[in-house]
């Protein structure tokens, strides 16, 4: 079950669990080898943010494999399962290309607030050598812009309270939306988009693959 991966926060970094469920709550065990997007950029890199295509699947897996600790990061299998689920939104699986190679990835997948369709963000990963160079932030902005352009009402995640507000995320409880696991409430955040209606409230739930970990 997803809940067994919720761990307390440390200052060392966070993984998809802290960034959407990048994550449930920041992780003190397995984590990205550096905090994606945290702190000032050491230097800027030229990049292209685009939709994932079928030829990127292996490269995306390699990004998550290198971005997160462990020999077999959970994020690799999670993305694979999400791709084959009803929750997958191909238009919102984005890669960052640097010097012609895939260097980062983020995906938004179907979730619900009661009976309303919404989106969940995560996982998000960036190659260790390019973390803190703006790649993660670029992926975040592109993902949120894409969701808004599709008239989605909101994007939710479980994440670092010092990081995600810069992208417009607010506490879910402040707008009447609670995660289905009460222990997530303190790190549960939502980004309200143009189509959001204040009457939208209720219980948020991720797609099934998140609970199968």
PDB file of C-alpha atoms in Angstrom:
ATOM      1  CA  UNK A   1       0.000   0.000   0.000  1.00  0.00           C
ATOM      2  CA  UNK A   2       1.050   3.547  -0.698  1.00  0.00           C
ATOM      3  CA  UNK A   3       0.901   4.517   2.972  1.00  0.00           C
ATOM      4  CA  UNK A   4       3.893   2.401   3.908  1.00  0.00           C
ATOM      5  CA  UNK A   5       6.140   4.714   1.891  1.00  0.00           C
ATOM      6  CA  UNK A   6       5.213   7.858   3.782  1.00  0.00           C
ATOM      7  CA  UNK A   7       8.246   8.927   5.772  1.00  0.00           C
ATOM      8  CA  UNK A   8       9.312  12.026   7.665  1.00  0.00           C
ATOM      9  CA  UNK A   9      11.097  14.859   5.942  1.00  0.00           C
ATOM     10  CA  UNK A  10      14.790  15.635   5.985  1.00  0.00           C
ATOM     11  CA  UNK A  11      16.752  18.491   4.502  1.00  0.00           C
ATOM     12  CA  UNK A  12      18.571  16.264   2.027  1.00  0.00           C
ATOM     13  CA  UNK A  13      16.005  16.088  -0.718  1.00  0.00           C
ATOM     14  CA  UNK A  14      12.784  14.460  -1.798  1.00  0.00           C
ATOM     15  CA  UNK A  15      11.439  12.012  -4.374  1.00  0.00           C
ATOM     16  CA  UNK A  16       8.171  11.582  -6.257  1.00  0.00           C
ATOM     17  CA  UNK A  17       6.490  10.907  -2.968  1.00  0.00           C
ATOM     18  CA  UNK A  18       7.349  14.416  -1.894  1.00  0.00           C
ATOM     19  CA  UNK A  19       6.767  16.017  -5.242  1.00  0.00           C
ATOM     20  CA  UNK A  20       3.295  14.738  -5.826  1.00  0.00           C
ATOM     21  CA  UNK A  21       2.925  11.665  -4.136  1.00  0.00           C
ATOM     22  CA  UNK A  22       6.736  14.708  -6.092  1.00  0.00           C
ATOM     23  CA  UNK A  23       4.083  13.524  -3.695  1.00  0.00           C
ATOM     24  CA  UNK A  24       2.757  12.128   0.013  1.00  0.00           C
ATOM     25  CA  UNK A  25       5.341  13.489   2.277  1.00  0.00           C
ATOM     26  CA  UNK A  26       9.015  14.152   1.987  1.00  0.00           C
ATOM     27  CA  UNK A  27      11.119  11.034   2.317  1.00  0.00           C
ATOM     28  CA  UNK A  28      14.013  10.465   4.658  1.00  0.00           C
ATOM     29  CA  UNK A  29      15.116   7.243   3.049  1.00  0.00           C
ATOM     30  CA  UNK A  30      14.989   6.806  -0.702  1.00  0.00           C
ATOM     31  CA  UNK A  31      15.162  10.172  -2.375  1.00  0.00           C
ATOM     32  CA  UNK A  32      16.396  12.086  -5.354  1.00  0.00           C
ATOM     33  CA  UNK A  33      20.130  12.472  -5.148  1.00  0.00           C
ATOM     34  CA  UNK A  34      19.612  16.229  -4.978  1.00  0.00           C
ATOM     35  CA  UNK A  35      16.517  18.314  -4.459  1.00  0.00           C
ATOM     36  CA  UNK A  36      14.892  18.920  -7.837  1.00  0.00           C
ATOM     37  CA  UNK A  37      14.737  22.635  -8.452  1.00  0.00           C
ATOM     38  CA  UNK A  38      15.586  23.580  -4.885  1.00  0.00           C
ATOM     39  CA  UNK A  39      17.857  26.504  -4.239  1.00  0.00           C
ATOM     40  CA  UNK A  40      19.421  28.851  -6.766  1.00  0.00           C
ATOM     41  CA  UNK A  41      20.499  27.482 -10.106  1.00  0.00           C
ATOM     42  CA  UNK A  42      24.208  26.796 -10.307  1.00  0.00           C
ATOM     43  CA  UNK A  43      24.130  27.544 -14.034  1.00  0.00           C
ATOM     44  CA  UNK A  44      21.515  27.626 -16.768  1.00  0.00           C
ATOM     45  CA  UNK A  45      21.194  24.954 -19.408  1.00  0.00           C
ATOM     46  CA  UNK A  46      19.451  25.041 -22.745  1.00  0.00           C
ATOM     47  CA  UNK A  47      16.621  22.571 -22.853  1.00  0.00           C
ATOM     48  CA  UNK A  48      13.568  21.561 -24.827  1.00  0.00           C
ATOM     49  CA  UNK A  49      10.411  20.552 -22.986  1.00  0.00           C
ATOM     50  CA  UNK A  50       8.229  18.313 -25.140  1.00  0.00           C
ATOM     51  CA  UNK A  51       5.755  15.467 -24.985  1.00  0.00           C
ATOM     52  CA  UNK A  52       7.105  12.004 -24.372  1.00  0.00           C
ATOM     53  CA  UNK A  53       7.048   9.805 -27.462  1.00  0.00           C
ATOM     54  CA  UNK A  54       7.273   5.984 -27.697  1.00  0.00           C
ATOM     55  CA  UNK A  55      10.985   6.164 -28.373  1.00  0.00           C
ATOM     56  CA  UNK A  56      11.568   7.873 -25.003  1.00  0.00           C
ATOM     57  CA  UNK A  57      10.343   5.042 -22.770  1.00  0.00           C
ATOM     58  CA  UNK A  58      13.757   3.549 -22.037  1.00  0.00           C
ATOM     59  CA  UNK A  59      15.314   6.995 -21.554  1.00  0.00           C
ATOM     60  CA  UNK A  60      12.565   8.012 -19.121  1.00  0.00           C
ATOM     61  CA  UNK A  61      13.143   4.845 -17.110  1.00  0.00           C
ATOM     62  CA  UNK A  62      16.872   5.620 -17.065  1.00  0.00           C
ATOM     63  CA  UNK A  63      16.191   9.126 -15.731  1.00  0.00           C
ATOM     64  CA  UNK A  64      14.160   7.840 -12.787  1.00  0.00           C
ATOM     65  CA  UNK A  65      16.628   5.015 -12.181  1.00  0.00           C
ATOM     66  CA  UNK A  66      19.474   7.512 -11.864  1.00  0.00           C
ATOM     67  CA  UNK A  67      17.510  10.274 -10.145  1.00  0.00           C
ATOM     68  CA  UNK A  68      16.410   8.189  -7.166  1.00  0.00           C
ATOM     69  CA  UNK A  69      18.348   6.127  -4.661  1.00  0.00           C
ATOM     70  CA  UNK A  70      18.320   2.343  -4.762  1.00  0.00           C
ATOM     71  CA  UNK A  71      19.044  -0.333  -7.332  1.00  0.00           C
ATOM     72  CA  UNK A  72      15.412  -0.541  -8.425  1.00  0.00           C
ATOM     73  CA  UNK A  73      13.622   2.746  -7.637  1.00  0.00           C
ATOM     74  CA  UNK A  74       9.862   2.437  -7.247  1.00  0.00           C
ATOM     75  CA  UNK A  75       9.375   5.362  -9.612  1.00  0.00           C
ATOM     76  CA  UNK A  76      10.519   3.290 -12.605  1.00  0.00           C
ATOM     77  CA  UNK A  77       7.835   0.657 -12.097  1.00  0.00           C
ATOM     78  CA  UNK A  78       5.229   3.239 -11.164  1.00  0.00           C
ATOM     79  CA  UNK A  79       5.578   5.057 -14.491  1.00  0.00           C
ATOM     80  CA  UNK A  80       5.343   1.738 -16.345  1.00  0.00           C
ATOM     81  CA  UNK A  81       2.117   0.815 -14.536  1.00  0.00           C
ATOM     82  CA  UNK A  82       0.634   4.269 -15.002  1.00  0.00           C
ATOM     83  CA  UNK A  83       1.278   4.096 -18.765  1.00  0.00           C
ATOM     84  CA  UNK A  84      -0.867   0.981 -19.033  1.00  0.00           C
ATOM     85  CA  UNK A  85      -3.667   2.324 -16.829  1.00  0.00           C
ATOM     86  CA  UNK A  86      -6.772   4.353 -17.575  1.00  0.00           C
ATOM     87  CA  UNK A  87      -5.178   7.205 -15.621  1.00  0.00           C
ATOM     88  CA  UNK A  88      -2.458   7.863 -18.201  1.00  0.00           C
ATOM     89  CA  UNK A  89      -2.691  11.167 -20.090  1.00  0.00           C
ATOM     90  CA  UNK A  90      -0.181  10.945 -22.985  1.00  0.00           C
ATOM     91  CA  UNK A  91      -0.303  14.674 -23.642  1.00  0.00           C
ATOM     92  CA  UNK A  92       0.852  15.366 -20.081  1.00  0.00           C
ATOM     93  CA  UNK A  93       3.843  13.052 -19.913  1.00  0.00           C
ATOM     94  CA  UNK A  94       6.664  15.491 -20.606  1.00  0.00           C
ATOM     95  CA  UNK A  95      10.400  15.176 -21.024  1.00  0.00           C
ATOM     96  CA  UNK A  96      13.208  17.698 -20.791  1.00  0.00           C
ATOM     97  CA  UNK A  97      15.736  17.260 -23.554  1.00  0.00           C
ATOM     98  CA  UNK A  98      19.247  18.628 -23.023  1.00  0.00           C
ATOM     99  CA  UNK A  99      21.881  18.370 -25.751  1.00  0.00           C
ATOM    100  CA  UNK A 100      19.648  15.961 -27.642  1.00  0.00           C
ATOM    101  CA  UNK A 101      19.109  13.527 -24.762  1.00  0.00           C
ATOM    102  CA  UNK A 102      16.280  13.042 -22.264  1.00  0.00           C
ATOM    103  CA  UNK A 103      17.395  14.556 -18.953  1.00  0.00           C
ATOM    104  CA  UNK A 104      14.135  14.870 -17.031  1.00  0.00           C
ATOM    105  CA  UNK A 105      10.552  13.632 -16.925  1.00  0.00           C
ATOM    106  CA  UNK A 106       7.251  14.484 -15.278  1.00  0.00           C
ATOM    107  CA  UNK A 107       3.769  13.123 -15.720  1.00  0.00           C
ATOM    108  CA  UNK A 108       0.275  14.144 -14.716  1.00  0.00           C
ATOM    109  CA  UNK A 109      -2.268  11.358 -14.358  1.00  0.00           C
ATOM    110  CA  UNK A 110      -5.986  11.062 -13.715  1.00  0.00           C
ATOM    111  CA  UNK A 111      -7.204  11.340 -10.145  1.00  0.00           C
ATOM    112  CA  UNK A 112     -10.511  12.283  -8.561  1.00  0.00           C
ATOM    113  CA  UNK A 113     -12.042  14.600  -6.002  1.00  0.00           C
ATOM    114  CA  UNK A 114     -15.194  12.666  -5.173  1.00  0.00           C
ATOM    115  CA  UNK A 115     -16.740  12.239  -8.651  1.00  0.00           C
ATOM    116  CA  UNK A 116     -14.808  15.090 -10.313  1.00  0.00           C
ATOM    117  CA  UNK A 117     -11.864  14.258 -12.570  1.00  0.00           C
ATOM    118  CA  UNK A 118      -8.674  16.084 -11.617  1.00  0.00           C
ATOM    119  CA  UNK A 119      -4.939  15.473 -12.063  1.00  0.00           C
ATOM    120  CA  UNK A 120      -2.108  14.256  -9.856  1.00  0.00           C
ATOM    121  CA  UNK A 121       1.497  15.262 -10.458  1.00  0.00           C
ATOM    122  CA  UNK A 122       4.304  12.740 -10.180  1.00  0.00           C
ATOM    123  CA  UNK A 123       6.700  11.228 -10.410  1.00  0.00           C
ATOM    124  CA  UNK A 124       9.119  13.895 -11.529  1.00  0.00           C
ATOM    125  CA  UNK A 125      12.816  13.158 -11.948  1.00  0.00           C
ATOM    126  CA  UNK A 126      15.937  14.863 -13.281  1.00  0.00           C
ATOM    127  CA  UNK A 127      19.343  13.364 -13.960  1.00  0.00           C
ATOM    128  CA  UNK A 128      21.647  14.019 -10.978  1.00  0.00           C
ATOM    129  CA  UNK A 129      24.126  16.068 -12.990  1.00  0.00           C
ATOM    130  CA  UNK A 130      21.397  18.517 -14.028  1.00  0.00           C
ATOM    131  CA  UNK A 131      19.465  18.875 -10.784  1.00  0.00           C
ATOM    132  CA  UNK A 132      19.304  22.471  -9.477  1.00  0.00           C
ATOM    133  CA  UNK A 133      19.854  23.789 -13.008  1.00  0.00           C
ATOM    134  CA  UNK A 134      16.220  24.724 -13.625  1.00  0.00           C
ATOM    135  CA  UNK A 135      15.176  21.527 -15.392  1.00  0.00           C
ATOM    136  CA  UNK A 136      12.703  20.519 -12.681  1.00  0.00           C
ATOM    137  CA  UNK A 137      11.159  23.992 -12.589  1.00  0.00           C
ATOM    138  CA  UNK A 138      10.798  24.033 -16.370  1.00  0.00           C
ATOM    139  CA  UNK A 139       9.022  20.675 -16.270  1.00  0.00           C
ATOM    140  CA  UNK A 140       6.706  21.913 -13.523  1.00  0.00           C
ATOM    141  CA  UNK A 141       5.729  25.066 -15.429  1.00  0.00           C
ATOM    142  CA  UNK A 142       5.159  23.118 -18.655  1.00  0.00           C
ATOM    143  CA  UNK A 143       3.051  20.474 -16.917  1.00  0.00           C
ATOM    144  CA  UNK A 144       0.852  23.025 -15.166  1.00  0.00           C
ATOM    145  CA  UNK A 145       0.478  25.095 -18.326  1.00  0.00           C
ATOM    146  CA  UNK A 146      -0.513  21.998 -20.274  1.00  0.00           C
ATOM    147  CA  UNK A 147      -3.093  21.038 -17.680  1.00  0.00           C
ATOM    148  CA  UNK A 148      -4.597  24.531 -17.708  1.00  0.00           C
ATOM    149  CA  UNK A 149      -4.744  24.562 -21.520  1.00  0.00           C
ATOM    150  CA  UNK A 150      -6.747  21.319 -21.380  1.00  0.00           C
ATOM    151  CA  UNK A 151      -9.307  22.954 -19.050  1.00  0.00           C
ATOM    152  CA  UNK A 152      -8.441  20.725 -16.117  1.00  0.00           C
ATOM    153  CA  UNK A 153      -9.689  22.142 -12.803  1.00  0.00           C
ATOM    154  CA  UNK A 154      -6.697  21.417 -10.585  1.00  0.00           C
ATOM    155  CA  UNK A 155      -3.462  19.507 -10.050  1.00  0.00           C
ATOM    156  CA  UNK A 156      -2.718  17.829  -6.716  1.00  0.00           C
ATOM    157  CA  UNK A 157       0.435  16.478  -5.120  1.00  0.00           C
ATOM    158  CA  UNK A 158       1.991  15.554  -1.811  1.00  0.00           C
ATOM    159  CA  UNK A 159       5.070  17.657  -1.511  1.00  0.00           C
ATOM    160  CA  UNK A 160       7.637  19.851   0.127  1.00  0.00           C
ATOM    161  CA  UNK A 161       5.966  22.855   1.748  1.00  0.00           C
ATOM    162  CA  UNK A 162       8.938  25.109   1.004  1.00  0.00           C
ATOM    163  CA  UNK A 163       9.087  24.218  -2.694  1.00  0.00           C
ATOM    164  CA  UNK A 164       5.705  23.838  -4.354  1.00  0.00           C
ATOM    165  CA  UNK A 165       4.071  27.132  -3.293  1.00  0.00           C
ATOM    166  CA  UNK A 166       6.385  28.892  -5.766  1.00  0.00           C
ATOM    167  CA  UNK A 167       4.338  27.194  -8.507  1.00  0.00           C
ATOM    168  CA  UNK A 168       1.052  28.366  -7.001  1.00  0.00           C
ATOM    169  CA  UNK A 169       0.252  25.327  -4.867  1.00  0.00           C
ATOM    170  CA  UNK A 170      -1.795  25.848  -1.713  1.00  0.00           C
ATOM    171  CA  UNK A 171      -2.935  23.559   1.065  1.00  0.00           C
ATOM    172  CA  UNK A 172      -5.719  21.299  -0.144  1.00  0.00           C
ATOM    173  CA  UNK A 173      -7.556  21.641   3.138  1.00  0.00           C
ATOM    174  CA  UNK A 174      -7.681  25.417   2.671  1.00  0.00           C
ATOM    175  CA  UNK A 175      -9.993  24.941  -0.326  1.00  0.00           C
ATOM    176  CA  UNK A 176     -12.027  22.059   1.076  1.00  0.00           C
ATOM    177  CA  UNK A 177     -10.138  19.158  -0.507  1.00  0.00           C
ATOM    178  CA  UNK A 178      -8.759  16.388   1.697  1.00  0.00           C
ATOM    179  CA  UNK A 179      -6.590  13.400   0.714  1.00  0.00           C
ATOM    180  CA  UNK A 180      -8.099   9.966   1.290  1.00  0.00           C
ATOM    181  CA  UNK A 181      -5.303   9.206   3.767  1.00  0.00           C
ATOM    182  CA  UNK A 182      -5.572  11.643   6.719  1.00  0.00           C
ATOM    183  CA  UNK A 183      -1.855  11.302   7.486  1.00  0.00           C
ATOM    184  CA  UNK A 184      -1.086  13.066   4.188  1.00  0.00           C
ATOM    185  CA  UNK A 185      -3.051  16.216   5.022  1.00  0.00           C
ATOM    186  CA  UNK A 186      -0.136  18.372   6.174  1.00  0.00           C
ATOM    187  CA  UNK A 187       1.744  17.926   2.864  1.00  0.00           C
ATOM    188  CA  UNK A 188      -1.226  17.659   0.512  1.00  0.00           C
ATOM    189  CA  UNK A 189      -1.276  20.601  -1.904  1.00  0.00           C
ATOM    190  CA  UNK A 190      -3.313  21.663  -4.918  1.00  0.00           C
ATOM    191  CA  UNK A 191      -2.746  24.050  -7.787  1.00  0.00           C
ATOM    192  CA  UNK A 192      -6.055  25.632  -8.771  1.00  0.00           C
ATOM    193  CA  UNK A 193      -6.432  26.204 -12.510  1.00  0.00           C
ATOM    194  CA  UNK A 194      -8.723  28.481 -14.530  1.00  0.00           C
ATOM    195  CA  UNK A 195     -11.557  25.941 -14.687  1.00  0.00           C
ATOM    196  CA  UNK A 196     -11.604  25.354 -10.928  1.00  0.00           C
ATOM    197  CA  UNK A 197     -14.903  26.139  -9.263  1.00  0.00           C
ATOM    198  CA  UNK A 198     -15.069  26.954  -5.543  1.00  0.00           C
ATOM    199  CA  UNK A 199     -17.876  24.397  -5.223  1.00  0.00           C
ATOM    200  CA  UNK A 200     -15.367  21.617  -5.981  1.00  0.00           C
ATOM    201  CA  UNK A 201     -14.604  19.993  -2.668  1.00  0.00           C
ATOM    202  CA  UNK A 202     -14.358  16.529  -1.205  1.00  0.00           C
ATOM    203  CA  UNK A 203     -11.895  13.663  -0.974  1.00  0.00           C
ATOM    204  CA  UNK A 204      -8.922  13.328  -3.303  1.00  0.00           C
ATOM    205  CA  UNK A 205      -7.828   9.910  -4.505  1.00  0.00           C
ATOM    206  CA  UNK A 206      -4.895   8.878  -6.718  1.00  0.00           C
ATOM    207  CA  UNK A 207      -5.110   6.327  -9.528  1.00  0.00           C
ATOM    208  CA  UNK A 208      -4.812   2.668  -8.501  1.00  0.00           C
ATOM    209  CA  UNK A 209      -1.113   2.180  -9.428  1.00  0.00           C
ATOM    210  CA  UNK A 210      -0.072   4.539  -6.632  1.00  0.00           C
ATOM    211  CA  UNK A 211      -1.718   2.296  -4.056  1.00  0.00           C
ATOM    212  CA  UNK A 212      -0.188  -0.885  -5.453  1.00  0.00           C
ATOM    213  CA  UNK A 213       3.402   0.052  -4.547  1.00  0.00           C
TER     214      UNK A 213
END
